[in-house]
mmCIF file of C-alpha atoms and ligand atoms in Angstrom:
data_model
loop_
_atom_site.group_PDB
_atom_site.id
_atom_site.type_symbol
_atom_site.label_atom_id
_atom_site.label_comp_id
_atom_site.label_asym_id
_atom_site.label_seq_id
_atom_site.Cartn_x
_atom_site.Cartn_y
_atom_site.Cartn_z
ATOM 1 C CA MET A 227 136.270 69.608 76.169
ATOM 2 C CA ASP A 228 136.578 68.120 72.576
ATOM 3 C CA ALA A 229 135.796 69.605 69.310
ATOM 4 C CA ARG A 230 132.525 67.731 68.700
ATOM 5 C CA ARG A 231 131.259 69.065 72.267
ATOM 6 C CA LEU A 232 132.378 72.465 71.498
ATOM 7 C CA THR A 233 130.843 72.764 68.245
ATOM 8 C CA ARG A 234 127.502 71.320 69.501
ATOM 9 C CA LEU A 235 127.508 74.151 71.996
ATOM 10 C CA ALA A 236 128.403 76.780 69.558
ATOM 11 C CA LEU A 237 125.487 75.568 67.375
ATOM 12 C CA LEU A 238 123.161 75.576 70.335
ATOM 13 C CA THR A 239 124.083 79.106 71.215
ATOM 14 C CA ALA A 240 123.507 80.186 67.503
ATOM 15 C CA ALA A 241 120.242 78.585 67.567
ATOM 16 C CA ALA A 242 119.154 80.186 70.790
ATOM 17 C CA LEU A 243 120.403 83.571 69.394
ATOM 18 C CA SER A 244 118.552 83.293 66.271
ATOM 19 C CA LEU A 245 115.192 82.594 68.042
ATOM 20 C CA PHE A 246 115.853 85.417 70.320
ATOM 21 C CA ILE A 247 116.255 87.820 67.403
ATOM 22 C CA VAL A 248 113.186 86.368 65.552
ATOM 23 C CA GLU A 249 111.311 86.849 68.778
ATOM 24 C CA LEU A 250 112.307 90.598 69.056
ATOM 25 C CA GLN A 251 110.605 91.033 65.642
ATOM 26 C CA LEU A 252 107.261 89.555 66.630
ATOM 27 C CA PRO A 253 104.719 91.877 68.072
ATOM 28 C CA ASP A 254 103.901 91.456 71.840
ATOM 29 C CA LEU A 255 101.425 88.625 72.590
ATOM 30 C CA PHE A 256 99.997 90.254 75.812
ATOM 31 C CA PRO A 257 100.331 93.898 77.194
ATOM 32 C CA ILE A 258 101.622 92.662 80.230
ATOM 33 C CA PRO A 259 105.165 94.062 81.519
ATOM 34 C CA GLY A 260 107.596 91.302 81.030
ATOM 35 C CA ALA A 261 105.575 88.732 79.260
ATOM 36 C CA LYS A 262 107.416 87.048 76.255
ATOM 37 C CA LEU A 263 107.035 83.803 74.501
ATOM 38 C CA GLY A 264 110.643 82.673 75.042
ATOM 39 C CA LEU A 265 111.172 81.112 72.096
ATOM 40 C CA ALA A 266 115.171 80.914 72.893
ATOM 41 C CA ASN A 267 113.965 78.864 75.989
ATOM 42 C CA ILE A 268 113.398 75.716 73.713
ATOM 43 C CA VAL A 269 117.154 75.588 73.268
ATOM 44 C CA THR A 270 117.679 76.301 77.114
ATOM 45 C CA VAL A 271 115.303 73.279 77.926
ATOM 46 C CA TYR A 272 117.014 70.963 75.224
ATOM 47 C CA ALA A 273 120.295 71.739 76.349
ATOM 48 C CA LEU A 274 119.281 71.080 80.180
ATOM 49 C CA TYR A 275 118.142 67.589 79.175
ATOM 50 C CA ARG A 276 120.515 66.594 76.507
ATOM 51 C CA CYS A 277 123.815 68.380 77.651
ATOM 52 C CA ARG A 278 125.955 68.399 80.878
ATOM 53 C CA ALA A 279 124.551 71.175 83.304
ATOM 54 C CA GLY A 280 127.677 73.201 82.814
ATOM 55 C CA GLU A 281 127.488 73.155 79.286
ATOM 56 C CA ALA A 282 123.754 74.181 79.194
ATOM 57 C CA ALA A 283 124.614 76.880 81.664
ATOM 58 C CA MET A 284 127.313 78.201 79.183
ATOM 59 C CA VAL A 285 124.905 78.260 76.226
ATOM 60 C CA LEU A 286 122.275 80.107 78.412
ATOM 61 C CA ALA A 287 124.792 82.535 79.567
ATOM 62 C CA ALA A 288 126.128 83.316 76.146
ATOM 63 C CA ARG A 289 122.549 83.692 74.732
ATOM 64 C CA ILE A 290 121.629 86.210 77.613
ATOM 65 C CA LEU A 291 124.712 88.207 77.219
ATOM 66 C CA LEU A 292 124.947 88.257 73.198
ATOM 67 C CA GLY A 293 121.165 88.710 73.154
ATOM 68 C CA GLY A 294 121.298 91.704 75.593
ATOM 69 C CA LEU A 295 123.996 93.194 73.495
ATOM 70 C CA LEU A 296 122.286 92.561 69.952
ATOM 71 C CA GLY A 297 118.634 93.465 71.408
ATOM 72 C CA GLY A 298 119.983 96.782 72.521
ATOM 73 C CA ARG A 299 117.693 97.090 75.511
ATOM 74 C CA GLY A 300 120.087 97.695 78.412
ATOM 75 C CA ILE A 301 117.919 96.867 81.178
ATOM 76 C CA ALA A 302 116.349 93.812 79.624
ATOM 77 C CA ILE A 303 119.610 91.920 80.236
ATOM 78 C CA VAL A 304 119.052 92.235 84.082
ATOM 79 C CA TYR A 305 115.717 90.735 83.887
ATOM 80 C CA SER A 306 116.526 87.998 81.542
ATOM 81 C CA ALA A 307 119.630 87.150 83.666
ATOM 82 C CA ALA A 308 117.271 87.220 86.930
ATOM 83 C CA GLY A 309 114.846 85.035 85.243
ATOM 84 C CA GLY A 310 117.223 82.592 83.276
ATOM 85 C CA THR A 311 119.176 82.036 86.507
ATOM 86 C CA ALA A 312 116.020 81.016 88.683
ATOM 87 C CA CYS A 313 114.564 79.077 85.561
ATOM 88 C CA PHE A 314 117.784 77.185 85.054
ATOM 89 C CA ALA A 315 118.299 76.318 88.772
ATOM 90 C CA GLY A 316 114.956 75.105 89.213
ATOM 91 C CA MET A 317 114.824 72.984 85.997
ATOM 92 C CA LEU A 318 118.087 71.494 86.859
ATOM 93 C CA LEU A 319 116.309 69.966 90.042
ATOM 94 C CA LEU A 320 113.106 69.224 88.208
ATOM 95 C CA LYS A 321 115.168 67.276 85.532
ATOM 96 C CA ARG A 322 115.616 64.411 88.311
ATOM 97 C CA ALA A 323 111.819 64.457 89.000
ATOM 98 C CA ILE A 324 110.417 64.755 85.580
ATOM 99 C CA PRO A 325 111.503 62.251 82.788
ATOM 100 C CA GLU A 326 112.272 63.458 79.351
ATOM 101 C CA ARG A 327 109.003 62.454 77.972
ATOM 102 C CA HIS A 328 107.239 64.884 80.381
ATOM 103 C CA LEU A 329 109.784 67.583 79.470
ATOM 104 C CA TRP A 330 106.963 70.058 78.796
ATOM 105 C CA LEU A 331 106.022 69.926 82.326
ATOM 106 C CA ALA A 332 109.214 70.922 83.399
ATOM 107 C CA SER A 333 109.151 73.594 81.061
ATOM 108 C CA VAL A 334 105.939 75.094 82.502
ATOM 109 C CA PHE A 335 107.500 75.173 85.860
ATOM 110 C CA GLY A 336 110.823 76.593 84.251
ATOM 111 C CA ALA A 337 108.929 79.564 82.771
ATOM 112 C CA ALA A 338 106.907 80.074 86.010
ATOM 113 C CA LEU A 339 110.360 80.480 87.897
ATOM 114 C CA HIS A 340 111.592 82.549 85.158
ATOM 115 C CA ASN A 341 108.693 84.965 85.800
ATOM 116 C CA LEU A 342 109.350 84.914 89.660
ATOM 117 C CA GLY A 343 112.978 85.936 88.848
ATOM 118 C CA GLN A 344 111.999 88.691 86.511
ATOM 119 C CA MET A 345 109.330 89.985 88.818
ATOM 120 C CA ALA A 346 111.704 90.054 91.920
ATOM 121 C CA VAL A 347 113.917 92.302 89.903
ATOM 122 C CA ALA A 348 111.189 94.379 88.448
ATOM 123 C CA SER A 349 109.804 94.895 91.912
ATOM 124 C CA ILE A 350 113.207 96.198 92.859
ATOM 125 C CA ILE A 351 113.775 98.533 90.025
ATOM 126 C CA ALA A 352 110.304 99.835 89.539
ATOM 127 C CA GLY A 353 108.564 99.495 92.621
ATOM 128 C CA THR A 354 106.359 96.706 94.467
ATOM 129 C CA ALA A 355 103.330 98.083 92.581
ATOM 130 C CA VAL A 356 104.292 95.798 89.568
ATOM 131 C CA LEU A 357 103.711 92.702 91.470
ATOM 132 C CA ALA A 358 100.182 92.915 90.888
ATOM 133 C CA TYR A 359 101.069 91.447 87.292
ATOM 134 C CA LEU A 360 102.527 88.219 88.524
ATOM 135 C CA PRO A 361 99.319 86.202 88.215
ATOM 136 C CA PHE A 362 98.981 87.426 84.684
ATOM 137 C CA LEU A 363 102.679 86.822 83.729
ATOM 138 C CA LEU A 364 101.972 83.260 85.482
ATOM 139 C CA LEU A 365 99.461 82.517 83.326
ATOM 140 C CA ALA A 366 101.116 83.628 80.145
ATOM 141 C CA GLY A 367 104.342 81.858 81.386
ATOM 142 C CA CYS A 368 102.686 78.644 81.821
ATOM 143 C CA ALA A 369 101.366 78.679 78.357
ATOM 144 C CA ALA A 370 104.530 79.876 76.771
ATOM 145 C CA GLY A 371 106.392 77.272 78.868
ATOM 146 C CA ALA A 372 104.152 74.406 77.593
ATOM 147 C CA PHE A 373 104.772 75.330 74.164
ATOM 148 C CA THR A 374 108.258 75.945 74.342
ATOM 149 C CA GLY A 375 108.867 72.519 76.165
ATOM 150 C CA LEU A 376 106.480 70.890 73.399
ATOM 151 C CA CYS A 377 108.947 72.261 70.853
ATOM 152 C CA ALA A 378 111.975 71.089 72.673
ATOM 153 C CA GLN A 379 110.462 67.522 72.773
ATOM 154 C CA LEU A 380 109.877 67.595 69.295
ATOM 155 C CA VAL A 381 113.438 68.676 68.581
ATOM 156 C CA ILE A 382 114.782 65.810 70.713
ATOM 157 C CA ARG A 383 112.500 63.344 68.906
ATOM 158 C CA LYS A 384 113.593 64.562 65.362
ATOM 159 C CA GLY A 385 117.247 64.844 66.796
ATOM 160 C CA ARG A 386 117.102 61.206 67.736
ATOM 161 C CA PHE A 387 116.103 60.440 64.031
ATOM 162 C CA TRP A 388 118.925 62.582 62.504
ATOM 163 C CA LYS A 389 121.399 61.070 65.209
ATOM 164 C CA LEU A 390 122.165 64.259 66.553
ATOM 165 C CA MET B 103 107.753 55.865 91.312
ATOM 166 C CA LYS B 104 108.825 57.964 88.347
ATOM 167 C CA ARG B 105 105.392 58.207 86.794
ATOM 168 C CA ALA B 106 103.746 58.905 90.149
ATOM 169 C CA SER B 107 106.100 61.816 90.679
ATOM 170 C CA ALA B 108 105.346 63.193 87.092
ATOM 171 C CA ARG B 109 101.699 62.901 87.869
ATOM 172 C CA ARG B 110 102.140 64.934 91.121
ATOM 173 C CA TRP B 111 104.149 67.680 89.477
ATOM 174 C CA LEU B 112 101.350 67.820 86.539
ATOM 175 C CA LEU B 113 98.872 68.281 89.547
ATOM 176 C CA LEU B 114 101.116 71.140 90.972
ATOM 177 C CA ALA B 115 101.186 72.966 87.514
ATOM 178 C CA VAL B 116 97.404 72.644 87.302
ATOM 179 C CA LEU B 117 97.036 74.031 90.794
ATOM 180 C CA LEU B 118 99.424 76.826 89.963
ATOM 181 C CA PHE B 119 97.512 77.590 86.843
ATOM 182 C CA ALA B 120 94.079 77.699 88.599
ATOM 183 C CA LEU B 121 95.536 79.930 91.388
ATOM 184 C CA ALA B 122 96.948 82.281 88.849
ATOM 185 C CA LEU B 123 93.589 82.303 86.944
ATOM 186 C CA VAL B 124 91.604 83.225 90.176
ATOM 187 C CA SER B 125 94.056 85.740 91.104
ATOM 188 C CA CYS B 126 93.822 87.523 87.735
ATOM 189 C CA LEU B 127 90.067 87.500 87.848
ATOM 190 C CA LEU B 128 90.056 89.098 91.373
ATOM 191 C CA LEU B 129 92.795 91.639 90.290
ATOM 192 C CA TRP B 130 90.989 92.542 87.062
ATOM 193 C CA ASN B 131 87.564 93.008 88.827
ATOM 194 C CA ALA B 132 88.948 95.195 91.915
ATOM 195 C CA PRO B 133 87.362 98.598 91.876
ATOM 196 C CA GLY B 134 88.907 101.892 90.807
ATOM 197 C CA GLY B 135 89.807 104.884 92.946
ATOM 198 C CA GLU B 136 89.458 108.572 93.268
ATOM 199 C CA TRP B 137 92.854 109.621 93.231
ATOM 200 C CA VAL B 138 95.744 108.425 90.761
ATOM 201 C CA ALA B 139 99.344 108.422 91.672
ATOM 202 C CA VAL B 140 102.205 108.637 89.370
ATOM 203 C CA GLU B 141 105.233 106.911 90.835
ATOM 204 C CA ARG B 142 108.916 106.443 89.585
ATOM 205 C CA ASP B 143 111.055 103.851 91.342
ATOM 206 C CA GLY B 144 108.296 103.331 93.956
ATOM 207 C CA GLU B 145 108.497 106.992 94.931
ATOM 208 C CA GLU B 146 105.553 109.364 94.104
ATOM 209 C CA LEU B 147 106.015 112.005 91.404
ATOM 210 C CA PHE B 148 102.547 113.497 91.970
ATOM 211 C CA ARG B 149 98.945 112.675 92.391
ATOM 212 C CA PHE B 150 95.780 113.925 90.813
ATOM 213 C CA ARG B 151 91.981 113.402 90.790
ATOM 214 C CA PRO B 152 90.851 112.521 87.201
ATOM 215 C CA ALA B 153 87.320 113.688 88.205
ATOM 216 C CA ASP B 154 88.730 117.311 88.666
ATOM 217 C CA ILE B 155 90.123 117.352 85.135
ATOM 218 C CA GLU B 156 87.609 118.826 82.456
ATOM 219 C CA GLY B 157 87.510 117.940 79.077
ATOM 220 C CA ALA B 158 90.691 115.997 77.757
ATOM 221 C CA GLN B 159 94.165 116.833 78.920
ATOM 222 C CA THR B 160 97.507 115.275 78.226
ATOM 223 C CA PHE B 161 100.707 115.738 80.287
ATOM 224 C CA ASP B 162 104.079 114.530 79.546
ATOM 225 C CA VAL B 163 106.373 112.842 82.366
ATOM 226 C CA PRO B 164 109.803 112.966 81.370
ATOM 227 C CA TYR B 165 112.316 110.260 81.840
ATOM 228 C CA ALA B 166 116.164 110.792 80.971
ATOM 229 C CA GLY B 167 115.499 112.280 77.706
ATOM 230 C CA GLY B 168 112.216 110.267 77.069
ATOM 231 C CA TYR B 169 108.789 110.742 78.202
ATOM 232 C CA ASN B 170 105.692 109.085 78.835
ATOM 233 C CA THR B 171 102.560 111.130 77.884
ATOM 234 C CA ILE B 172 99.460 110.520 80.317
ATOM 235 C CA ALA B 173 96.121 111.263 78.815
ATOM 236 C CA VAL B 174 93.053 112.059 80.988
ATOM 237 C CA GLU B 175 89.648 112.016 79.531
ATOM 238 C CA ASN B 176 86.151 111.592 81.129
ATOM 239 C CA GLY B 177 87.787 110.395 84.262
ATOM 240 C CA GLU B 178 89.892 107.701 82.490
ATOM 241 C CA VAL B 179 93.641 107.565 82.717
ATOM 242 C CA ARG B 180 95.846 105.982 80.245
ATOM 243 C CA VAL B 181 99.431 106.419 78.689
ATOM 244 C CA ALA B 182 98.539 107.895 75.363
ATOM 245 C CA ALA B 183 102.317 107.768 74.083
ATOM 246 C CA ALA B 184 105.671 106.913 75.137
ATOM 247 C CA ASP B 185 109.455 106.432 73.585
ATOM 248 C CA CYS B 186 109.861 103.300 75.760
ATOM 249 C CA PRO B 187 111.205 100.449 73.507
ATOM 250 C CA ASP B 188 108.384 97.997 74.468
ATOM 251 C CA GLN B 189 105.399 100.330 74.196
ATOM 252 C CA THR B 190 103.555 97.976 76.957
ATOM 253 C CA CYS B 191 102.288 100.835 78.845
ATOM 254 C CA VAL B 192 100.547 102.249 75.864
ATOM 255 C CA LYS B 193 99.020 98.831 75.012
ATOM 256 C CA MET B 194 97.610 98.295 78.430
ATOM 257 C CA GLY B 195 95.040 101.048 77.775
ATOM 258 C CA ALA B 196 92.999 102.759 80.655
ATOM 259 C CA LEU B 197 93.592 102.407 84.259
ATOM 260 C CA ARG B 198 90.642 100.287 85.681
ATOM 261 C CA SER B 199 91.527 98.625 88.546
ATOM 262 C CA ARG B 200 92.914 99.597 92.035
ATOM 263 C CA ALA B 201 95.084 96.430 91.952
ATOM 264 C CA LEU B 202 96.444 96.880 88.546
ATOM 265 C CA PRO B 203 98.851 99.704 87.906
ATOM 266 C CA ILE B 204 99.750 100.965 84.284
ATOM 267 C CA VAL B 205 103.429 100.063 84.210
ATOM 268 C CA CYS B 206 106.247 101.214 82.041
ATOM 269 C CA LEU B 207 109.155 98.978 83.256
ATOM 270 C CA PRO B 208 111.725 100.765 80.924
ATOM 271 C CA HIS B 209 110.838 104.196 82.179
ATOM 272 C CA HIS B 210 110.442 102.897 85.882
ATOM 273 C CA LEU B 211 107.005 104.259 85.810
ATOM 274 C CA THR B 212 103.684 103.240 87.514
ATOM 275 C CA ILE B 213 100.471 104.821 87.572
ATOM 276 C CA ARG B 214 97.790 103.471 90.075
ATOM 277 C CA PHE B 215 94.829 104.280 92.152
ATOM 278 C CA VAL B 216 95.602 105.419 95.727
ATOM 279 C CA ASP B 217 93.687 106.510 98.759
ATOM 280 C CA GLY B 218 93.178 110.182 99.393
ATOM 281 C CA ALA B 219 94.847 113.484 98.681
ATOM 282 C CA GLU B 220 98.468 114.289 99.615
ATOM 283 C CA ASP B 221 101.045 116.765 98.957
ATOM 284 C CA GLY B 222 102.120 117.337 95.312
ATOM 285 C CA GLY B 223 99.547 118.478 92.770
ATOM 286 C CA LEU B 224 98.768 118.263 89.088
ATOM 287 C CA ASP B 225 99.426 122.076 88.583
ATOM 288 C CA ALA B 226 103.199 121.328 89.175
ATOM 289 C CA VAL B 227 103.332 119.209 85.980
ATOM 290 C CA ALA B 228 100.326 120.032 83.788
ATOM 291 C CA ARG B 229 101.175 121.907 80.613
HETATM 292 ZN ZN1 ZN C 131 106.314 102.121 78.379
#
């Protein structure tokens, strides 16, 4: 891996972490267990479409690990790892079916998969009663996924202009 | 080909959204119940009947040095306070539907309506 690519990955990881930290400061939008805007996913979605799969995976893994450490909510790391993995694997496949200009749509499915992964872990940890919140989580996730996807699309369009 | 495929995915997304919306409405409007069970890790700690409790009462459910304070008033059950990091259980408000438990993920706690009485009583934990 040359220095240029490495720098870009480091930059993406830093951006993802910053977004993650910013979101920790925001008040919760929905009183639903596990619901989050997922601002850091803007970077994940961007990396998935603009970098190699392995590189995008590295950025995601680094963000989850470092974010978990910085966020200081021990168990949260398990949820985001499960959700992140499901989301990443799904979007890697979707990338072939959904072109970049419909990226937001891929992001919606990514968010839904993220919720499914999260809920799978939550039902194991806290009992199956939490599954009742899956539909609420999916609604919030679809909206959040569309938003982060549109942000990523915007970044890609601006990035082209700035020759990133 | 590419375009048709993207449209199919859009349709699927809309379907998913609609399905989730309908499920939410059904879950939200499900009736309550007579008995309320407090569970940790899917195992019942105790159950009680809100109607049996006169006036307002609160009781703490401890968790690894932390707590959730459950308040019962006028037959309504909610988490009045907790020292969990996300405070979701407090913000969820009163228990209203049989299908929707109050959940505190950080403390592995669920509070939900259940059928009938079983062993374990409020007296064991009430303060
Ligand atoms: Zn809580």
